[in-house]
């Protein structure tokens, strides 16, 4: 089946592309300063002056949503990078070396997976100062077991393949075998995992910020905006609606993208 008929994939690409465009625009232009307060216009309903309305400090919600995309994508990108790097180190060593190395590393992964991911993140940001870097590291660490399992499975599948045995027979070293012959075949699974983890990272950051343990005010964060809006649900429902919709759209977009890539890979397998 042609990839153009993969509705899931193209829906995901469309949503993610629109959000990336919004983030790119926010780097150069926002209608108002994200932290620019105007008490006279607090809790103003959506209109021509403020398309998404204003919050309890009179700040433009659209401007804060736009700058919030920078936070969301930064957390998603760097936490996935941390998870993928740690997962590659653990998974490749376990899958390629096998034996006691595999047993030791995977038991450590199992122990880490025994704790709920959000609980580990909460413990981490509670022990250390709650800030954006700590949030990124905490979320990245909880991704390591998932990446490690995916990468280990790929190495176990391909390390005894005929083309790998042929490469070894021709004198290829471990580095060449790993990075030239095994990693390219594992990469598609890693990309799918990264896409799904990206959406989880954004959701986790929103949850931590909602609890006051993520991005600290006055920096805009969709989760923090939800926290600030809960006291005004009846009076100003638009205050919570905008960040809620953007969190939903972002998570949906990356989940659709990951599912679409996985379906495309399975058809080509």
PDB file of C-alpha atoms in Angstrom:
ATOM      1  CA  UNK A   1       0.000   0.000   0.000  1.00  0.00           C
ATOM      2  CA  UNK A   2       1.310   3.413  -0.946  1.00  0.00           C
ATOM      3  CA  UNK A   3       2.319   5.562   2.042  1.00  0.00           C
ATOM      4  CA  UNK A   4       0.120   8.380   0.705  1.00  0.00           C
ATOM      5  CA  UNK A   5      -2.891   6.267   1.620  1.00  0.00           C
ATOM      6  CA  UNK A   6      -1.735   6.033   5.222  1.00  0.00           C
ATOM      7  CA  UNK A   7      -4.258   8.445   6.711  1.00  0.00           C
ATOM      8  CA  UNK A   8      -2.894   8.037  10.232  1.00  0.00           C
ATOM      9  CA  UNK A   9       0.629   8.975   9.156  1.00  0.00           C
ATOM     10  CA  UNK A  10      -0.441  12.034   7.190  1.00  0.00           C
ATOM     11  CA  UNK A  11      -2.773  13.259   9.929  1.00  0.00           C
ATOM     12  CA  UNK A  12       0.108  13.016  12.372  1.00  0.00           C
ATOM     13  CA  UNK A  13       2.446  14.832   9.997  1.00  0.00           C
ATOM     14  CA  UNK A  14      -0.148  17.568   9.476  1.00  0.00           C
ATOM     15  CA  UNK A  15      -0.773  18.182  13.196  1.00  0.00           C
ATOM     16  CA  UNK A  16       2.913  18.078  14.150  1.00  0.00           C
ATOM     17  CA  UNK A  17       3.869  20.340  11.233  1.00  0.00           C
ATOM     18  CA  UNK A  18       1.249  22.910  12.241  1.00  0.00           C
ATOM     19  CA  UNK A  19       2.557  22.922  15.818  1.00  0.00           C
ATOM     20  CA  UNK A  20       6.158  23.223  14.629  1.00  0.00           C
ATOM     21  CA  UNK A  21       5.149  26.158  12.441  1.00  0.00           C
ATOM     22  CA  UNK A  22       3.463  27.825  15.410  1.00  0.00           C
ATOM     23  CA  UNK A  23       6.603  27.324  17.475  1.00  0.00           C
ATOM     24  CA  UNK A  24       8.797  28.768  14.713  1.00  0.00           C
ATOM     25  CA  UNK A  25       6.556  31.836  14.436  1.00  0.00           C
ATOM     26  CA  UNK A  26       6.641  32.321  18.223  1.00  0.00           C
ATOM     27  CA  UNK A  27      10.429  32.686  18.065  1.00  0.00           C
ATOM     28  CA  UNK A  28      10.020  35.901  16.093  1.00  0.00           C
ATOM     29  CA  UNK A  29       6.516  37.161  16.770  1.00  0.00           C
ATOM     30  CA  UNK A  30       3.779  36.956  19.405  1.00  0.00           C
ATOM     31  CA  UNK A  31       0.793  39.338  19.537  1.00  0.00           C
ATOM     32  CA  UNK A  32       1.689  40.492  23.063  1.00  0.00           C
ATOM     33  CA  UNK A  33       4.467  39.806  25.526  1.00  0.00           C
ATOM     34  CA  UNK A  34       3.810  36.420  27.105  1.00  0.00           C
ATOM     35  CA  UNK A  35       4.296  37.913  30.590  1.00  0.00           C
ATOM     36  CA  UNK A  36       2.795  41.329  29.792  1.00  0.00           C
ATOM     37  CA  UNK A  37       0.098  41.947  32.411  1.00  0.00           C
ATOM     38  CA  UNK A  38      -2.910  44.236  32.051  1.00  0.00           C
ATOM     39  CA  UNK A  39      -5.172  43.920  35.091  1.00  0.00           C
ATOM     40  CA  UNK A  40      -7.817  46.122  33.439  1.00  0.00           C
ATOM     41  CA  UNK A  41      -8.308  43.387  30.802  1.00  0.00           C
ATOM     42  CA  UNK A  42      -8.154  40.343  33.112  1.00  0.00           C
ATOM     43  CA  UNK A  43     -10.362  37.350  32.187  1.00  0.00           C
ATOM     44  CA  UNK A  44     -11.447  39.023  28.972  1.00  0.00           C
ATOM     45  CA  UNK A  45     -13.396  36.729  26.639  1.00  0.00           C
ATOM     46  CA  UNK A  46     -11.959  35.803  23.220  1.00  0.00           C
ATOM     47  CA  UNK A  47     -12.326  38.609  20.700  1.00  0.00           C
ATOM     48  CA  UNK A  48     -10.524  40.589  18.043  1.00  0.00           C
ATOM     49  CA  UNK A  49      -7.957  42.014  20.454  1.00  0.00           C
ATOM     50  CA  UNK A  50      -7.276  38.688  22.193  1.00  0.00           C
ATOM     51  CA  UNK A  51      -8.232  35.703  20.049  1.00  0.00           C
ATOM     52  CA  UNK A  52      -8.028  33.220  22.953  1.00  0.00           C
ATOM     53  CA  UNK A  53      -8.982  35.732  25.660  1.00  0.00           C
ATOM     54  CA  UNK A  54      -6.874  36.770  28.648  1.00  0.00           C
ATOM     55  CA  UNK A  55      -5.962  35.122  31.946  1.00  0.00           C
ATOM     56  CA  UNK A  56      -6.324  36.209  35.554  1.00  0.00           C
ATOM     57  CA  UNK A  57      -3.465  38.709  35.187  1.00  0.00           C
ATOM     58  CA  UNK A  58      -4.700  40.128  31.893  1.00  0.00           C
ATOM     59  CA  UNK A  59      -2.015  38.302  29.899  1.00  0.00           C
ATOM     60  CA  UNK A  60      -2.831  37.289  26.334  1.00  0.00           C
ATOM     61  CA  UNK A  61      -3.527  33.551  26.301  1.00  0.00           C
ATOM     62  CA  UNK A  62      -2.614  33.115  22.617  1.00  0.00           C
ATOM     63  CA  UNK A  63       0.822  34.642  23.225  1.00  0.00           C
ATOM     64  CA  UNK A  64       1.407  32.336  26.192  1.00  0.00           C
ATOM     65  CA  UNK A  65       0.195  29.324  24.208  1.00  0.00           C
ATOM     66  CA  UNK A  66       2.600  30.203  21.378  1.00  0.00           C
ATOM     67  CA  UNK A  67       5.588  30.531  23.695  1.00  0.00           C
ATOM     68  CA  UNK A  68       4.430  27.410  25.512  1.00  0.00           C
ATOM     69  CA  UNK A  69       5.100  25.438  22.321  1.00  0.00           C
ATOM     70  CA  UNK A  70       8.791  26.230  22.790  1.00  0.00           C
ATOM     71  CA  UNK A  71       8.712  24.694  26.259  1.00  0.00           C
ATOM     72  CA  UNK A  72       6.743  21.656  25.084  1.00  0.00           C
ATOM     73  CA  UNK A  73       9.021  20.877  22.142  1.00  0.00           C
ATOM     74  CA  UNK A  74      12.194  21.568  24.121  1.00  0.00           C
ATOM     75  CA  UNK A  75      11.127  19.130  26.843  1.00  0.00           C
ATOM     76  CA  UNK A  76      10.045  16.550  24.273  1.00  0.00           C
ATOM     77  CA  UNK A  77      13.218  16.771  22.182  1.00  0.00           C
ATOM     78  CA  UNK A  78      15.837  16.795  24.937  1.00  0.00           C
ATOM     79  CA  UNK A  79      14.125  14.214  27.145  1.00  0.00           C
ATOM     80  CA  UNK A  80      13.803  11.838  24.175  1.00  0.00           C
ATOM     81  CA  UNK A  81      17.482  12.416  23.356  1.00  0.00           C
ATOM     82  CA  UNK A  82      18.435  11.526  26.934  1.00  0.00           C
ATOM     83  CA  UNK A  83      16.217   8.443  26.885  1.00  0.00           C
ATOM     84  CA  UNK A  84      17.486   7.300  23.482  1.00  0.00           C
ATOM     85  CA  UNK A  85      21.152   7.818  24.391  1.00  0.00           C
ATOM     86  CA  UNK A  86      20.834   5.977  27.697  1.00  0.00           C
ATOM     87  CA  UNK A  87      18.670   3.288  26.126  1.00  0.00           C
ATOM     88  CA  UNK A  88      21.168   2.758  23.299  1.00  0.00           C
ATOM     89  CA  UNK A  89      24.068   2.352  25.714  1.00  0.00           C
ATOM     90  CA  UNK A  90      22.174  -0.188  27.815  1.00  0.00           C
ATOM     91  CA  UNK A  91      20.244  -1.971  25.060  1.00  0.00           C
ATOM     92  CA  UNK A  92      23.136  -2.341  22.611  1.00  0.00           C
ATOM     93  CA  UNK A  93      25.485  -3.661  25.302  1.00  0.00           C
ATOM     94  CA  UNK A  94      22.872  -6.132  26.560  1.00  0.00           C
ATOM     95  CA  UNK A  95      21.857  -7.340  23.105  1.00  0.00           C
ATOM     96  CA  UNK A  96      25.303  -7.497  21.518  1.00  0.00           C
ATOM     97  CA  UNK A  97      27.346  -8.898  24.404  1.00  0.00           C
ATOM     98  CA  UNK A  98      24.634 -11.158  25.822  1.00  0.00           C
ATOM     99  CA  UNK A  99      25.275 -13.636  28.644  1.00  0.00           C
ATOM    100  CA  UNK A 100      25.866 -12.101  32.092  1.00  0.00           C
ATOM    101  CA  UNK A 101      26.005  -8.569  30.697  1.00  0.00           C
ATOM    102  CA  UNK A 102      22.526  -8.956  29.250  1.00  0.00           C
ATOM    103  CA  UNK A 103      21.195 -10.493  32.470  1.00  0.00           C
ATOM    104  CA  UNK A 104      22.678  -7.801  34.705  1.00  0.00           C
ATOM    105  CA  UNK A 105      21.612  -4.837  32.587  1.00  0.00           C
ATOM    106  CA  UNK A 106      18.085  -6.069  31.918  1.00  0.00           C
ATOM    107  CA  UNK A 107      17.460  -6.832  35.592  1.00  0.00           C
ATOM    108  CA  UNK A 108      18.444  -3.240  36.306  1.00  0.00           C
ATOM    109  CA  UNK A 109      16.011  -2.105  33.607  1.00  0.00           C
ATOM    110  CA  UNK A 110      13.276  -4.269  35.119  1.00  0.00           C
ATOM    111  CA  UNK A 111      13.904  -2.702  38.532  1.00  0.00           C
ATOM    112  CA  UNK A 112      13.599   0.795  37.034  1.00  0.00           C
ATOM    113  CA  UNK A 113      10.406  -0.164  35.204  1.00  0.00           C
ATOM    114  CA  UNK A 114       8.875  -1.457  38.443  1.00  0.00           C
ATOM    115  CA  UNK A 115       8.351   2.146  39.528  1.00  0.00           C
ATOM    116  CA  UNK A 116       5.694   4.229  37.740  1.00  0.00           C
ATOM    117  CA  UNK A 117       7.452   6.692  35.476  1.00  0.00           C
ATOM    118  CA  UNK A 118       5.618   9.769  36.729  1.00  0.00           C
ATOM    119  CA  UNK A 119       6.464   8.760  40.326  1.00  0.00           C
ATOM    120  CA  UNK A 120      10.181   8.631  39.491  1.00  0.00           C
ATOM    121  CA  UNK A 121       9.926  12.039  37.851  1.00  0.00           C
ATOM    122  CA  UNK A 122       8.105  13.443  40.893  1.00  0.00           C
ATOM    123  CA  UNK A 123      10.784  12.094  43.237  1.00  0.00           C
ATOM    124  CA  UNK A 124      13.573  13.516  41.078  1.00  0.00           C
ATOM    125  CA  UNK A 125      12.175  17.039  40.742  1.00  0.00           C
ATOM    126  CA  UNK A 126      11.200  17.047  44.429  1.00  0.00           C
ATOM    127  CA  UNK A 127      14.724  16.167  45.571  1.00  0.00           C
ATOM    128  CA  UNK A 128      16.332  18.648  43.213  1.00  0.00           C
ATOM    129  CA  UNK A 129      15.206  22.196  42.429  1.00  0.00           C
ATOM    130  CA  UNK A 130      12.101  22.235  40.243  1.00  0.00           C
ATOM    131  CA  UNK A 131      13.071  23.815  36.923  1.00  0.00           C
ATOM    132  CA  UNK A 132      13.037  23.102  33.192  1.00  0.00           C
ATOM    133  CA  UNK A 133      16.447  21.295  33.083  1.00  0.00           C
ATOM    134  CA  UNK A 134      15.520  19.048  36.012  1.00  0.00           C
ATOM    135  CA  UNK A 135      12.173  18.285  34.381  1.00  0.00           C
ATOM    136  CA  UNK A 136      13.903  17.301  31.138  1.00  0.00           C
ATOM    137  CA  UNK A 137      16.390  15.028  32.932  1.00  0.00           C
ATOM    138  CA  UNK A 138      13.691  13.403  35.067  1.00  0.00           C
ATOM    139  CA  UNK A 139      11.498  12.615  32.067  1.00  0.00           C
ATOM    140  CA  UNK A 140      14.497  11.473  30.017  1.00  0.00           C
ATOM    141  CA  UNK A 141      15.535   8.969  32.696  1.00  0.00           C
ATOM    142  CA  UNK A 142      12.116   7.305  32.742  1.00  0.00           C
ATOM    143  CA  UNK A 143      12.394   6.747  28.965  1.00  0.00           C
ATOM    144  CA  UNK A 144      15.657   4.787  29.205  1.00  0.00           C
ATOM    145  CA  UNK A 145      14.075   1.365  29.979  1.00  0.00           C
ATOM    146  CA  UNK A 146      11.677   1.563  27.027  1.00  0.00           C
ATOM    147  CA  UNK A 147      14.420   2.479  24.555  1.00  0.00           C
ATOM    148  CA  UNK A 148      16.751  -0.132  26.063  1.00  0.00           C
ATOM    149  CA  UNK A 149      14.226  -2.934  25.511  1.00  0.00           C
ATOM    150  CA  UNK A 150      13.518  -1.899  21.912  1.00  0.00           C
ATOM    151  CA  UNK A 151      17.212  -1.605  21.028  1.00  0.00           C
ATOM    152  CA  UNK A 152      18.142  -4.830  22.802  1.00  0.00           C
ATOM    153  CA  UNK A 153      15.440  -6.673  20.854  1.00  0.00           C
ATOM    154  CA  UNK A 154      16.792  -5.314  17.580  1.00  0.00           C
ATOM    155  CA  UNK A 155      20.362  -6.339  18.416  1.00  0.00           C
ATOM    156  CA  UNK A 156      19.245  -9.840  19.402  1.00  0.00           C
ATOM    157  CA  UNK A 157      17.359 -10.121  16.114  1.00  0.00           C
ATOM    158  CA  UNK A 158      20.148  -8.959  13.810  1.00  0.00           C
ATOM    159  CA  UNK A 159      23.461  -9.815  15.486  1.00  0.00           C
ATOM    160  CA  UNK A 160      23.305 -13.397  14.165  1.00  0.00           C
ATOM    161  CA  UNK A 161      21.877 -12.476  10.757  1.00  0.00           C
ATOM    162  CA  UNK A 162      23.727 -13.773   7.681  1.00  0.00           C
ATOM    163  CA  UNK A 163      24.844 -10.309   6.547  1.00  0.00           C
ATOM    164  CA  UNK A 164      26.335  -9.630  10.009  1.00  0.00           C
ATOM    165  CA  UNK A 165      28.145 -13.000   9.993  1.00  0.00           C
ATOM    166  CA  UNK A 166      29.455 -12.190   6.525  1.00  0.00           C
ATOM    167  CA  UNK A 167      30.757  -8.829   7.728  1.00  0.00           C
ATOM    168  CA  UNK A 168      32.543 -10.505  10.630  1.00  0.00           C
ATOM    169  CA  UNK A 169      33.992 -13.078   8.228  1.00  0.00           C
ATOM    170  CA  UNK A 170      35.444 -10.254   6.137  1.00  0.00           C
ATOM    171  CA  UNK A 171      37.195  -8.881   9.192  1.00  0.00           C
ATOM    172  CA  UNK A 172      34.808  -6.135  10.289  1.00  0.00           C
ATOM    173  CA  UNK A 173      35.353  -4.958  13.850  1.00  0.00           C
ATOM    174  CA  UNK A 174      32.705  -4.603  16.524  1.00  0.00           C
ATOM    175  CA  UNK A 175      32.206  -0.904  15.812  1.00  0.00           C
ATOM    176  CA  UNK A 176      31.638  -1.512  12.110  1.00  0.00           C
ATOM    177  CA  UNK A 177      29.262  -4.389  12.762  1.00  0.00           C
ATOM    178  CA  UNK A 178      27.232  -2.360  15.261  1.00  0.00           C
ATOM    179  CA  UNK A 179      27.013   1.007  13.541  1.00  0.00           C
ATOM    180  CA  UNK A 180      27.077  -0.013   9.869  1.00  0.00           C
ATOM    181  CA  UNK A 181      25.176  -3.279   9.875  1.00  0.00           C
ATOM    182  CA  UNK A 182      22.918  -3.490  12.948  1.00  0.00           C
ATOM    183  CA  UNK A 183      21.974   0.081  13.906  1.00  0.00           C
ATOM    184  CA  UNK A 184      20.425   0.960  10.491  1.00  0.00           C
ATOM    185  CA  UNK A 185      18.012  -1.959  10.877  1.00  0.00           C
ATOM    186  CA  UNK A 186      17.103  -1.003  14.445  1.00  0.00           C
ATOM    187  CA  UNK A 187      16.652   2.680  13.632  1.00  0.00           C
ATOM    188  CA  UNK A 188      13.041   2.450  12.416  1.00  0.00           C
ATOM    189  CA  UNK A 189      11.916   0.922  15.723  1.00  0.00           C
ATOM    190  CA  UNK A 190      13.791   3.633  17.619  1.00  0.00           C
ATOM    191  CA  UNK A 191      12.084   6.365  15.571  1.00  0.00           C
ATOM    192  CA  UNK A 192       8.643   4.948  16.380  1.00  0.00           C
ATOM    193  CA  UNK A 193       9.524   4.738  20.076  1.00  0.00           C
ATOM    194  CA  UNK A 194      10.898   8.296  20.015  1.00  0.00           C
ATOM    195  CA  UNK A 195       7.715   9.645  18.449  1.00  0.00           C
ATOM    196  CA  UNK A 196       5.513   7.996  21.068  1.00  0.00           C
ATOM    197  CA  UNK A 197       7.838   9.074  23.899  1.00  0.00           C
ATOM    198  CA  UNK A 198       7.730  12.649  22.598  1.00  0.00           C
ATOM    199  CA  UNK A 199       4.015  12.854  23.274  1.00  0.00           C
ATOM    200  CA  UNK A 200       4.479  11.207  26.677  1.00  0.00           C
ATOM    201  CA  UNK A 201       7.169  13.766  27.542  1.00  0.00           C
ATOM    202  CA  UNK A 202       4.872  16.677  26.729  1.00  0.00           C
ATOM    203  CA  UNK A 203       2.091  15.144  28.812  1.00  0.00           C
ATOM    204  CA  UNK A 204       4.485  14.469  31.717  1.00  0.00           C
ATOM    205  CA  UNK A 205       5.824  18.040  31.614  1.00  0.00           C
ATOM    206  CA  UNK A 206       2.270  19.387  31.657  1.00  0.00           C
ATOM    207  CA  UNK A 207       1.444  17.172  34.651  1.00  0.00           C
ATOM    208  CA  UNK A 208       4.552  18.230  36.580  1.00  0.00           C
ATOM    209  CA  UNK A 209       3.978  21.908  35.801  1.00  0.00           C
ATOM    210  CA  UNK A 210       0.345  21.552  36.842  1.00  0.00           C
ATOM    211  CA  UNK A 211       1.573  20.258  40.212  1.00  0.00           C
ATOM    212  CA  UNK A 212       4.060  23.136  40.471  1.00  0.00           C
ATOM    213  CA  UNK A 213       7.094  20.858  40.008  1.00  0.00           C
ATOM    214  CA  UNK A 214       7.920  21.622  36.388  1.00  0.00           C
ATOM    215  CA  UNK A 215       8.391  24.937  34.610  1.00  0.00           C
ATOM    216  CA  UNK A 216       8.286  27.738  37.149  1.00  0.00           C
ATOM    217  CA  UNK A 217       6.331  30.986  36.744  1.00  0.00           C
ATOM    218  CA  UNK A 218       6.287  33.361  35.024  1.00  0.00           C
ATOM    219  CA  UNK A 219       7.587  31.198  32.136  1.00  0.00           C
ATOM    220  CA  UNK A 220       4.627  29.928  30.085  1.00  0.00           C
ATOM    221  CA  UNK A 221       3.763  26.244  30.264  1.00  0.00           C
ATOM    222  CA  UNK A 222       0.519  24.604  29.188  1.00  0.00           C
ATOM    223  CA  UNK A 223       0.360  22.583  32.401  1.00  0.00           C
ATOM    224  CA  UNK A 224       0.976  25.668  34.528  1.00  0.00           C
ATOM    225  CA  UNK A 225      -1.773  27.495  32.613  1.00  0.00           C
ATOM    226  CA  UNK A 226      -4.200  24.682  33.454  1.00  0.00           C
ATOM    227  CA  UNK A 227      -3.247  24.982  37.108  1.00  0.00           C
ATOM    228  CA  UNK A 228      -3.859  28.739  37.085  1.00  0.00           C
ATOM    229  CA  UNK A 229      -7.200  28.357  35.294  1.00  0.00           C
ATOM    230  CA  UNK A 230      -8.851  25.878  37.666  1.00  0.00           C
ATOM    231  CA  UNK A 231     -10.223  28.619  39.934  1.00  0.00           C
ATOM    232  CA  UNK A 232     -11.939  30.318  36.998  1.00  0.00           C
ATOM    233  CA  UNK A 233     -13.610  27.383  35.234  1.00  0.00           C
ATOM    234  CA  UNK A 234     -17.127  28.800  35.598  1.00  0.00           C
ATOM    235  CA  UNK A 235     -16.257  32.444  35.037  1.00  0.00           C
ATOM    236  CA  UNK A 236     -13.686  32.059  32.238  1.00  0.00           C
ATOM    237  CA  UNK A 237     -13.784  28.572  30.656  1.00  0.00           C
ATOM    238  CA  UNK A 238     -11.617  29.746  27.724  1.00  0.00           C
ATOM    239  CA  UNK A 239      -8.709  30.079  30.170  1.00  0.00           C
ATOM    240  CA  UNK A 240      -8.488  26.282  30.546  1.00  0.00           C
ATOM    241  CA  UNK A 241      -9.786  25.383  27.089  1.00  0.00           C
ATOM    242  CA  UNK A 242      -6.825  26.704  25.080  1.00  0.00           C
ATOM    243  CA  UNK A 243      -3.964  24.906  26.900  1.00  0.00           C
ATOM    244  CA  UNK A 244      -6.087  21.762  27.234  1.00  0.00           C
ATOM    245  CA  UNK A 245      -6.747  21.646  23.500  1.00  0.00           C
ATOM    246  CA  UNK A 246      -3.095  22.222  22.624  1.00  0.00           C
ATOM    247  CA  UNK A 247      -1.910  19.485  24.978  1.00  0.00           C
ATOM    248  CA  UNK A 248      -4.476  17.123  23.437  1.00  0.00           C
ATOM    249  CA  UNK A 249      -3.566  18.092  19.868  1.00  0.00           C
ATOM    250  CA  UNK A 250       0.166  17.664  20.473  1.00  0.00           C
ATOM    251  CA  UNK A 251      -0.175  14.271  22.138  1.00  0.00           C
ATOM    252  CA  UNK A 252      -2.610  13.131  19.437  1.00  0.00           C
ATOM    253  CA  UNK A 253      -0.335  14.358  16.640  1.00  0.00           C
ATOM    254  CA  UNK A 254       2.755  12.523  17.839  1.00  0.00           C
ATOM    255  CA  UNK A 255       0.799   9.352  18.640  1.00  0.00           C
ATOM    256  CA  UNK A 256      -0.685   9.354  15.142  1.00  0.00           C
ATOM    257  CA  UNK A 257       2.758   9.998  13.677  1.00  0.00           C
ATOM    258  CA  UNK A 258       4.283   7.111  15.615  1.00  0.00           C
ATOM    259  CA  UNK A 259       1.446   4.734  14.716  1.00  0.00           C
ATOM    260  CA  UNK A 260       1.675   5.757  11.061  1.00  0.00           C
ATOM    261  CA  UNK A 261       5.431   5.165  10.904  1.00  0.00           C
ATOM    262  CA  UNK A 262       4.998   1.783  12.599  1.00  0.00           C
ATOM    263  CA  UNK A 263       2.279   0.747  10.143  1.00  0.00           C
ATOM    264  CA  UNK A 264       4.432   1.857   7.217  1.00  0.00           C
ATOM    265  CA  UNK A 265       7.400  -0.101   8.547  1.00  0.00           C
ATOM    266  CA  UNK A 266       5.287  -3.233   9.104  1.00  0.00           C
ATOM    267  CA  UNK A 267       4.013  -3.163   5.506  1.00  0.00           C
ATOM    268  CA  UNK A 268       7.535  -2.896   4.191  1.00  0.00           C
ATOM    269  CA  UNK A 269       8.838  -5.682   6.480  1.00  0.00           C
TER     270      UNK A 269
END
